[in-house]
PDB file of C-alpha atoms in Angstrom:
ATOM      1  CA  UNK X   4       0.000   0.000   0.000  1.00  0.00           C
ATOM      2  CA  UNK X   5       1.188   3.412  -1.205  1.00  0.00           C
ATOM      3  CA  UNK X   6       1.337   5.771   2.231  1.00  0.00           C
ATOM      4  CA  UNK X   7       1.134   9.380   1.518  1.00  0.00           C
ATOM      5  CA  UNK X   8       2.574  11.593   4.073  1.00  0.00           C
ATOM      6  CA  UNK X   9       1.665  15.278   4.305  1.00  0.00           C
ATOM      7  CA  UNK X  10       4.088  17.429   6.151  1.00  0.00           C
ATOM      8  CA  UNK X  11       2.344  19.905   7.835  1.00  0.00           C
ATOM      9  CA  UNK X  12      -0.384  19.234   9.815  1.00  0.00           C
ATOM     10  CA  UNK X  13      -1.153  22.949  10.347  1.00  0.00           C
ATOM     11  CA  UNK X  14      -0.232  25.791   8.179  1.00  0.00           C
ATOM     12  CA  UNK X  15      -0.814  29.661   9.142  1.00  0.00           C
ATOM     13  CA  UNK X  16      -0.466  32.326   6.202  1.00  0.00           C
ATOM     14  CA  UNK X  17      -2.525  35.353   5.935  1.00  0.00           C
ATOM     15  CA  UNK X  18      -4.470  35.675   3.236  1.00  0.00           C
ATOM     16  CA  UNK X  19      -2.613  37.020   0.257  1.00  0.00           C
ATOM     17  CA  UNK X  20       0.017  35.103   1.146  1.00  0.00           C
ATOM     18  CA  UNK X  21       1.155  31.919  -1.149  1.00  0.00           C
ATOM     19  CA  UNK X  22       0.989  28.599   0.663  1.00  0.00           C
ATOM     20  CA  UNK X  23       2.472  25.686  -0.456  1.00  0.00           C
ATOM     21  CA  UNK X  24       1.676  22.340   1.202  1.00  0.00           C
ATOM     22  CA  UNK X  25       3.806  18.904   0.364  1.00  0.00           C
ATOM     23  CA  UNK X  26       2.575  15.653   0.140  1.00  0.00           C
ATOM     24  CA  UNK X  27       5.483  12.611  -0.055  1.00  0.00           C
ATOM     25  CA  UNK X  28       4.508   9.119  -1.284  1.00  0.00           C
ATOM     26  CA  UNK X  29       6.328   6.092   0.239  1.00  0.00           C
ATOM     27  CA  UNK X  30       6.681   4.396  -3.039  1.00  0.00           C
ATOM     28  CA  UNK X  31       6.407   6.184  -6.955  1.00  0.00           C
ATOM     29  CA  UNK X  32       2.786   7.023  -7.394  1.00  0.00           C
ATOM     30  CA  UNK X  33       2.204   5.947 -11.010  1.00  0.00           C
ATOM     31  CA  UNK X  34       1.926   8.039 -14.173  1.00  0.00           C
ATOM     32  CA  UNK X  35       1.483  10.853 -11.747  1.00  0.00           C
ATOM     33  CA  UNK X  36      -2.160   9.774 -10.812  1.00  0.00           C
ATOM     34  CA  UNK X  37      -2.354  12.062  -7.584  1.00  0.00           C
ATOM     35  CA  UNK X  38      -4.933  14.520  -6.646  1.00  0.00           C
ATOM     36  CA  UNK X  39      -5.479  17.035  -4.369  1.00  0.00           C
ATOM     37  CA  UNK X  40      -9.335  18.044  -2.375  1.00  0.00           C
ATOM     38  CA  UNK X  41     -10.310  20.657  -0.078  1.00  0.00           C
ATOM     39  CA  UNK X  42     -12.615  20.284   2.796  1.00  0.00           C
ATOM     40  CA  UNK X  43     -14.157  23.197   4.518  1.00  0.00           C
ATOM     41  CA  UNK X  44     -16.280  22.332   8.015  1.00  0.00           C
ATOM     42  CA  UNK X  45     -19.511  20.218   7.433  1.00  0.00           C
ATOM     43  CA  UNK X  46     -18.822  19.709   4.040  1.00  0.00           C
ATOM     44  CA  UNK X  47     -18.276  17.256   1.583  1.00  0.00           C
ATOM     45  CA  UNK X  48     -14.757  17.353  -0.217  1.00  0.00           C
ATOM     46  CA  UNK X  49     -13.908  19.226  -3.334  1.00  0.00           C
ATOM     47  CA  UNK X  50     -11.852  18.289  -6.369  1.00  0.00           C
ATOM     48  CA  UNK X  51      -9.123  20.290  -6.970  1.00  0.00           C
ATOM     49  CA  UNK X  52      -6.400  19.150  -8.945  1.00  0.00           C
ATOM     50  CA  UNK X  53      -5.883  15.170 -10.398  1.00  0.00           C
ATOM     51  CA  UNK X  54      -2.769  13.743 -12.781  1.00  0.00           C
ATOM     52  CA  UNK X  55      -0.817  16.223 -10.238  1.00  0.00           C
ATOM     53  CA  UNK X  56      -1.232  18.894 -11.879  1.00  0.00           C
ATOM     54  CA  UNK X  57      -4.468  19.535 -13.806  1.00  0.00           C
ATOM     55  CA  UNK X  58      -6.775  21.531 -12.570  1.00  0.00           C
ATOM     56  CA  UNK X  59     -10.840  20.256 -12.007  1.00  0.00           C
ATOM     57  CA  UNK X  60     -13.698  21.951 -13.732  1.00  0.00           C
ATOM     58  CA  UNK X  61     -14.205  25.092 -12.126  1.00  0.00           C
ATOM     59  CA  UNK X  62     -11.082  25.404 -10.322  1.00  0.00           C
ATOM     60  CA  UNK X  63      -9.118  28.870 -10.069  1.00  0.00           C
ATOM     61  CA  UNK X  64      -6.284  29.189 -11.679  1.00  0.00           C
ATOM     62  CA  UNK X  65      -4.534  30.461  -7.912  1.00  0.00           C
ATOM     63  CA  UNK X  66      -4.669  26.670  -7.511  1.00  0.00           C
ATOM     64  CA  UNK X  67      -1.834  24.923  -9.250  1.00  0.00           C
ATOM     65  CA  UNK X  68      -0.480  21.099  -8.294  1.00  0.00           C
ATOM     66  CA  UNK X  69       3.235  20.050  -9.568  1.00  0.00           C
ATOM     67  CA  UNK X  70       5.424  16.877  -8.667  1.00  0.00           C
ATOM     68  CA  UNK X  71       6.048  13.376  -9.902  1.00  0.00           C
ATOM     69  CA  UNK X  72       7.194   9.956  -8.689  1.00  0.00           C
ATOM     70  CA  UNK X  73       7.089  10.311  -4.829  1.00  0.00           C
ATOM     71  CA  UNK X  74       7.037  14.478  -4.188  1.00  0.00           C
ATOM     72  CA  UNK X  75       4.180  16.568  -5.094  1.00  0.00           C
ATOM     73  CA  UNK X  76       2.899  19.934  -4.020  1.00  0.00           C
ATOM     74  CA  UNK X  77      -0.317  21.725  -3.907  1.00  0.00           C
ATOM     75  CA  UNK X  78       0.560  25.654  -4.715  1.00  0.00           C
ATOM     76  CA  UNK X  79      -1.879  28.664  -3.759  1.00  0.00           C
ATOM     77  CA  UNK X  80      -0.662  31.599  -5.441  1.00  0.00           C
ATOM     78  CA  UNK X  81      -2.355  34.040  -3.527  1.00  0.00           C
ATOM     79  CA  UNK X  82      -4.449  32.942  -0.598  1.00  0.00           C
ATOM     80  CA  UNK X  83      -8.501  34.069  -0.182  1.00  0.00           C
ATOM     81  CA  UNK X  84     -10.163  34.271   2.692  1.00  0.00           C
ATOM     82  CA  UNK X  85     -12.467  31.489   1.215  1.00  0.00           C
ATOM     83  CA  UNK X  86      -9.746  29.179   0.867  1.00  0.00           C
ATOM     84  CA  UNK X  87      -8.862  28.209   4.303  1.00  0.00           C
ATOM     85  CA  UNK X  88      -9.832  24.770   4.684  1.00  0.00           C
ATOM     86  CA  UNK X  89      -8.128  21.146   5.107  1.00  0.00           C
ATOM     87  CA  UNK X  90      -6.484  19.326   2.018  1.00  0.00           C
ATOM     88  CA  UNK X  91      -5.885  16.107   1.421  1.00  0.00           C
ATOM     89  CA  UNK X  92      -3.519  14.984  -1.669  1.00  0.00           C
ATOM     90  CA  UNK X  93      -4.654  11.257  -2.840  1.00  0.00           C
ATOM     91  CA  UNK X  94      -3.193   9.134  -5.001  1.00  0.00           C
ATOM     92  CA  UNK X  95      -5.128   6.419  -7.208  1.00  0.00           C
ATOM     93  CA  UNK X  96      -2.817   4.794  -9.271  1.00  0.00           C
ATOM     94  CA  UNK X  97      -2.318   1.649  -6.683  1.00  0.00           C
ATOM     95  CA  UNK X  98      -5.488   0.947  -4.742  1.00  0.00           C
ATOM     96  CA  UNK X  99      -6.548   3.953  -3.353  1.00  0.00           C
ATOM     97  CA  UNK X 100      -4.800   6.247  -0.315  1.00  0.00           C
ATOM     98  CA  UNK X 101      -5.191  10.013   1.711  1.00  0.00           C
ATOM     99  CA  UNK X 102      -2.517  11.983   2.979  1.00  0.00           C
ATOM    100  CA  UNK X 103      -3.712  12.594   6.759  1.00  0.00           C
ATOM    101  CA  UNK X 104      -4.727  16.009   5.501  1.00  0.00           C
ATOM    102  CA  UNK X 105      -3.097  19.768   6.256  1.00  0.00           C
ATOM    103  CA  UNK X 106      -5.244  22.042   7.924  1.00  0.00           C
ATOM    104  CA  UNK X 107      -4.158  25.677   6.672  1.00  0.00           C
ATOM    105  CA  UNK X 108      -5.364  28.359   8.846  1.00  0.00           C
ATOM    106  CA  UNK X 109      -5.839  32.467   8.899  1.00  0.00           C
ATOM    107  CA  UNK X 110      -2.679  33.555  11.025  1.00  0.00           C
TER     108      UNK X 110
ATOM    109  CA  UNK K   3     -26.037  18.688 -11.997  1.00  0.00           C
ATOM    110  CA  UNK K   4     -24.520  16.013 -10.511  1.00  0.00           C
ATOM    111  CA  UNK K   5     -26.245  14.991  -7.674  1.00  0.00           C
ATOM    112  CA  UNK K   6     -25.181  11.685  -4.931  1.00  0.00           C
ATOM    113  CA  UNK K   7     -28.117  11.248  -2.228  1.00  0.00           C
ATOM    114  CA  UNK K   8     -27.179   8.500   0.279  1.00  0.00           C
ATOM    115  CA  UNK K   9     -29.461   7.133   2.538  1.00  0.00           C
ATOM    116  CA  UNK K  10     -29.062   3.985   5.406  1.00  0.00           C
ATOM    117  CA  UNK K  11     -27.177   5.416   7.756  1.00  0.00           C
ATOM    118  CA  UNK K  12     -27.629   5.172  11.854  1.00  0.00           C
ATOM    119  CA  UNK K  13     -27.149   3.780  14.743  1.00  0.00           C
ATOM    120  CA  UNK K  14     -26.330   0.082  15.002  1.00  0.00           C
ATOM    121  CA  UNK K  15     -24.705  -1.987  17.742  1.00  0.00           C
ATOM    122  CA  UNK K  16     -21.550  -3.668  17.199  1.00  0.00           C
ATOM    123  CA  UNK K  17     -21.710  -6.644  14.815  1.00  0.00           C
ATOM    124  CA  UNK K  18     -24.728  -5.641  13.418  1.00  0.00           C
ATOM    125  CA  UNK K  19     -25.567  -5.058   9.940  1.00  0.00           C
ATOM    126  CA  UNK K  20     -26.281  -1.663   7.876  1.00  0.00           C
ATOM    127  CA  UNK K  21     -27.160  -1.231   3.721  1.00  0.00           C
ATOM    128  CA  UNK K  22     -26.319   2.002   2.951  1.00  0.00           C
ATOM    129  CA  UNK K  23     -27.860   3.351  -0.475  1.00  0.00           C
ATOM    130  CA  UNK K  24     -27.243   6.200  -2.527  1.00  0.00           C
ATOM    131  CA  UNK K  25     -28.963   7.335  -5.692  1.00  0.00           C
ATOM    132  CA  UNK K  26     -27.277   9.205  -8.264  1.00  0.00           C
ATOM    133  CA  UNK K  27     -28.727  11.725 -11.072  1.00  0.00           C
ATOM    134  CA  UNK K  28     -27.524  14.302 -13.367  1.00  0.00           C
ATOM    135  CA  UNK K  29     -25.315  11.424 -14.962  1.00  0.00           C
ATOM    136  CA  UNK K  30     -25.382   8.561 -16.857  1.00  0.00           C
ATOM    137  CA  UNK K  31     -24.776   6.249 -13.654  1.00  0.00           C
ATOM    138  CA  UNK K  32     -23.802   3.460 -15.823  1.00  0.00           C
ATOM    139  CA  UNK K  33     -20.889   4.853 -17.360  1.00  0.00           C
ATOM    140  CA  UNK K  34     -18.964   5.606 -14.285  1.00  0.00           C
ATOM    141  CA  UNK K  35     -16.996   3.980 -11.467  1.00  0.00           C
ATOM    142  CA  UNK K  36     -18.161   4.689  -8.196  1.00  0.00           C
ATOM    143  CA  UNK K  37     -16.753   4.716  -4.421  1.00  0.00           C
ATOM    144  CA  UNK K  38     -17.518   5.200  -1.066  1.00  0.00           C
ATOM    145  CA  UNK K  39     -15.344   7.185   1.439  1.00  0.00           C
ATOM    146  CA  UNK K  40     -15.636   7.723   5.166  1.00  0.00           C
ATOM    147  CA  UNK K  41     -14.495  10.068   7.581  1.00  0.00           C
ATOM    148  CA  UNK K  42     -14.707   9.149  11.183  1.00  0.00           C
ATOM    149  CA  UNK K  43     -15.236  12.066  13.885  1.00  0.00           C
ATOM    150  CA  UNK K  44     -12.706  14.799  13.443  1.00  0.00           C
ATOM    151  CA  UNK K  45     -10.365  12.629  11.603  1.00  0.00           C
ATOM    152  CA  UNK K  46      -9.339  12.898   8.065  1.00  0.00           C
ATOM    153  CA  UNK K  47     -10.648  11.133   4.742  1.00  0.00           C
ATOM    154  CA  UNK K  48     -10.348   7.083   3.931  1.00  0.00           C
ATOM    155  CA  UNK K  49     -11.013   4.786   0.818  1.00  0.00           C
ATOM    156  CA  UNK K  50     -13.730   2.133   1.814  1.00  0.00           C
ATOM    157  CA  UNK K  51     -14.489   0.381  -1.223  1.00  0.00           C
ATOM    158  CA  UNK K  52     -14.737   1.024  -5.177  1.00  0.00           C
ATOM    159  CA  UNK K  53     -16.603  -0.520  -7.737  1.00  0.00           C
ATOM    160  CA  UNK K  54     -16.253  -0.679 -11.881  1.00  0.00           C
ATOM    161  CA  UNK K  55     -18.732  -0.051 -14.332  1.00  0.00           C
ATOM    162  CA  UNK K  56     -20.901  -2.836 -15.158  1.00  0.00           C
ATOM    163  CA  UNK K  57     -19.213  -4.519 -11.857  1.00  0.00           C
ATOM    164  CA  UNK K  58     -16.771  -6.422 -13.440  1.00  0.00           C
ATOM    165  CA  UNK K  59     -14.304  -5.349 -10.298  1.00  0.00           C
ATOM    166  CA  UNK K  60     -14.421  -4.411  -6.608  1.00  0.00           C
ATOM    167  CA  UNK K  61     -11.879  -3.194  -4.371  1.00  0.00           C
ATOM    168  CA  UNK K  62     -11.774  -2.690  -0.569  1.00  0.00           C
ATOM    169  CA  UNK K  63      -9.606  -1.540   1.979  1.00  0.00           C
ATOM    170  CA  UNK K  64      -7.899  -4.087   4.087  1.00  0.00           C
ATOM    171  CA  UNK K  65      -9.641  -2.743   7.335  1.00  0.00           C
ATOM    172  CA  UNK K  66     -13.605  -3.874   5.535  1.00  0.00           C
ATOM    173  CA  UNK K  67     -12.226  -6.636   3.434  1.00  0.00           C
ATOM    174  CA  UNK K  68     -14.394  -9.785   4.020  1.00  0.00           C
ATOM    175  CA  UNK K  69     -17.084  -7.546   6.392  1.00  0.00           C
ATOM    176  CA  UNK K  70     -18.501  -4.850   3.586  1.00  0.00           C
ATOM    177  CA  UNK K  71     -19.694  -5.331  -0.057  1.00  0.00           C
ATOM    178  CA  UNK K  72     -19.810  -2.935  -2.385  1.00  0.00           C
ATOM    179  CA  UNK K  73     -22.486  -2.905  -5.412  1.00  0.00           C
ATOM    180  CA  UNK K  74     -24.280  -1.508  -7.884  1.00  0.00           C
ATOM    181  CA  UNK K  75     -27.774  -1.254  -9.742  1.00  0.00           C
ATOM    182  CA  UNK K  76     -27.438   0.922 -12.953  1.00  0.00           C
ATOM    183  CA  UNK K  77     -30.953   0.066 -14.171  1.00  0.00           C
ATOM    184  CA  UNK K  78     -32.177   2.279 -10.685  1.00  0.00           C
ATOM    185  CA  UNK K  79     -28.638   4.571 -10.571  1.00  0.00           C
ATOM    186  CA  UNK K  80     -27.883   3.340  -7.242  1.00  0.00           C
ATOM    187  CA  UNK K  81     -24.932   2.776  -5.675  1.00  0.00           C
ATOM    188  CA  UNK K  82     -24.959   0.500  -2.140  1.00  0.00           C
ATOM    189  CA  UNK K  83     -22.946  -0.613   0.453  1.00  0.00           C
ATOM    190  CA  UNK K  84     -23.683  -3.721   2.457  1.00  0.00           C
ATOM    191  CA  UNK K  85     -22.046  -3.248   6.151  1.00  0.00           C
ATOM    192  CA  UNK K  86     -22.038  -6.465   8.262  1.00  0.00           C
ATOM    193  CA  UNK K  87     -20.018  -7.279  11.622  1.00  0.00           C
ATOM    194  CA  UNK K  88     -19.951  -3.561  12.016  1.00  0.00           C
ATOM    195  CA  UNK K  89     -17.351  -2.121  14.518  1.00  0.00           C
ATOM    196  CA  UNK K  90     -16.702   0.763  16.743  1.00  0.00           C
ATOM    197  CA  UNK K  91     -14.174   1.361  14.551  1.00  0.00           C
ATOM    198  CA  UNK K  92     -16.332   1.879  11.647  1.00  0.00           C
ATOM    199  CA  UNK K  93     -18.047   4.950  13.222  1.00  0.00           C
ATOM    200  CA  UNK K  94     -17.447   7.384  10.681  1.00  0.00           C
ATOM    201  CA  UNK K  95     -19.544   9.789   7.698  1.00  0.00           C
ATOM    202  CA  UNK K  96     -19.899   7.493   4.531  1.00  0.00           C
ATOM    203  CA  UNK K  97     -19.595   9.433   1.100  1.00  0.00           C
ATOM    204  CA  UNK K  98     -20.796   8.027  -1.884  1.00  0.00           C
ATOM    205  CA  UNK K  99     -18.376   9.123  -4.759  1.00  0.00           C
ATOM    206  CA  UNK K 100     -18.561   9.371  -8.773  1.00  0.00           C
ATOM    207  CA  UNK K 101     -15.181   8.231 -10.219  1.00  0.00           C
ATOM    208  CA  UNK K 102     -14.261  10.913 -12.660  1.00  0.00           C
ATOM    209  CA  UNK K 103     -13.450   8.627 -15.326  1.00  0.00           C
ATOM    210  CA  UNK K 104     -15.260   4.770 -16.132  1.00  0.00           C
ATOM    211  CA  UNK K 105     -11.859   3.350 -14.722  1.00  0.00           C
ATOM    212  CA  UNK K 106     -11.838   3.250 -10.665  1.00  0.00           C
ATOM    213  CA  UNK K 107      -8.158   4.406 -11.003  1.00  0.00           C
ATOM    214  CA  UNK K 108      -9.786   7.842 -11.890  1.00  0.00           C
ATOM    215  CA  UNK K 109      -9.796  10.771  -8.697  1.00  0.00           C
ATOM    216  CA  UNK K 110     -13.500  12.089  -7.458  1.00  0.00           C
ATOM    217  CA  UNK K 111     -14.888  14.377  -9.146  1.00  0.00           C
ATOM    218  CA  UNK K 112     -18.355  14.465  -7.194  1.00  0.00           C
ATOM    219  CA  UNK K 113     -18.924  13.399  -3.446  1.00  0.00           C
ATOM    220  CA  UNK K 114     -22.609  13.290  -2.063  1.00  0.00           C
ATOM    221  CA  UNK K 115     -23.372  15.388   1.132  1.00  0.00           C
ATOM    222  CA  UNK K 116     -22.182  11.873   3.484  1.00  0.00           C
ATOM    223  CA  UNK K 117     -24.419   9.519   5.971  1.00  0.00           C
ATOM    224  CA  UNK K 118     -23.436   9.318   9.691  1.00  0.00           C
ATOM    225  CA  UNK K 119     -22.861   5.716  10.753  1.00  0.00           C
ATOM    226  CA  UNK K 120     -22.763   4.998  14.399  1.00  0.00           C
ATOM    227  CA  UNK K 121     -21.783   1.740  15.713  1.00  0.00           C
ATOM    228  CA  UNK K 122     -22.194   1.532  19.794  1.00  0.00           C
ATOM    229  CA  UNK K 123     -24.292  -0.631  22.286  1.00  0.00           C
TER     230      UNK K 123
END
């Protein structure tokens, strides 16, 4: 089973800031088939980026994903106020496995 | 629009059995892998189960493997889950999920809004 280990449990920015947040894979995550979601309080989770770095339907383009093989990165260019939230990076290419998610919080 | 409504959820005592449902519209069901999700209290997101189109495959996690079937009625667009020997440990919010692609290695591109599962005495 792939294990996908994300860094930071907490990150505080302000918004306007950029955030990056890591997520490491304990074995190659084939042809790049990770993804990232956001999950705000009560709510179901939300596509944001799959194949590492494509953005979903609907997505802004502040969001960008990069990475391959076992080191990948969810990029915010410019953080909103809306976008404080947890994210989890998954990766689908061998069964099917979360990072423990990163909570990224006003500061 | 996409929309996942699951239904089943509860509370059940430990070892019993739960069927969770959850019917799908705004899609054509049939052409899709599905998968359910759950979060347990406060904690973050795990793969249950997932399912191919025209259930030629299944896949579960090694923590429901044996307990929890996963499967699938296109002619009704429901999706179900089939919980037996339920645990504490299996306390948790169960999403129902659209695979983005017909492949289950695809990512989510559609969760429903999640059923609370409660397993105590």
């Amino acid at each position: 089973e792939i294990m996908l280990t994300q860094s930071a449990g907490t990150l505080s920015l302000s918004p306007g800031e950029r955030a990056s947040l890591s997520c490491r894979a304990s074995q190659s995550v084939s042809s790049s088939y990770l993804a990232w979601y956001q999950q705000k309080p009560g709510q179901a989770p939300r596509l944001l980026i799959y194949g590492a770095s494509s953005r979903a339907t609907g997505i802004p383009d502040r969001f960008s994903g990069s990475g391959s093989g076992t080191d990948f990165t969810l990029t915010i260019s410019r953080l909103e106020p809306e976008d404080f939230a947890v994210y989890y990076c998954q990766q689908y290419g061998s069964s099917i496995t979360f990072g423990q998610g990163t909570r990224l919080e006003i500061k | 629009e996409v929309h996942l409504l699951e239904s089943g959820g509860g509370l059940i005592q430990p070892g019993g059995s739960l069927r969770l449902s959850c019917i799908a519209s705004g899609f054509t069901f049939s052409n899709y892998a599905m998968t359910w999700v759950r979060q347990a209290p406060g904690r973050g997101l795990e793969w249950v189960s997932s399912i191919s189109t025209n259930a030629d495959s299944t896949y579960y996690a090694d923590s429901v493997k044996g307990r929890f079937t996963i499967s699938r009625d296109d002619s009704r667009d429901t999706l179900y889950l089939q919980m037996n020997s339920l645990r504490a440990e299996d306390t948790a919010v169960y999403y129902c999920a659209k695979n983005r692609l017909v492949v289950v290695t695809a990512p989510i591109d559609y969760w429903g809004q999640g059923v609370l599962v409660t397993v105590s005495s």
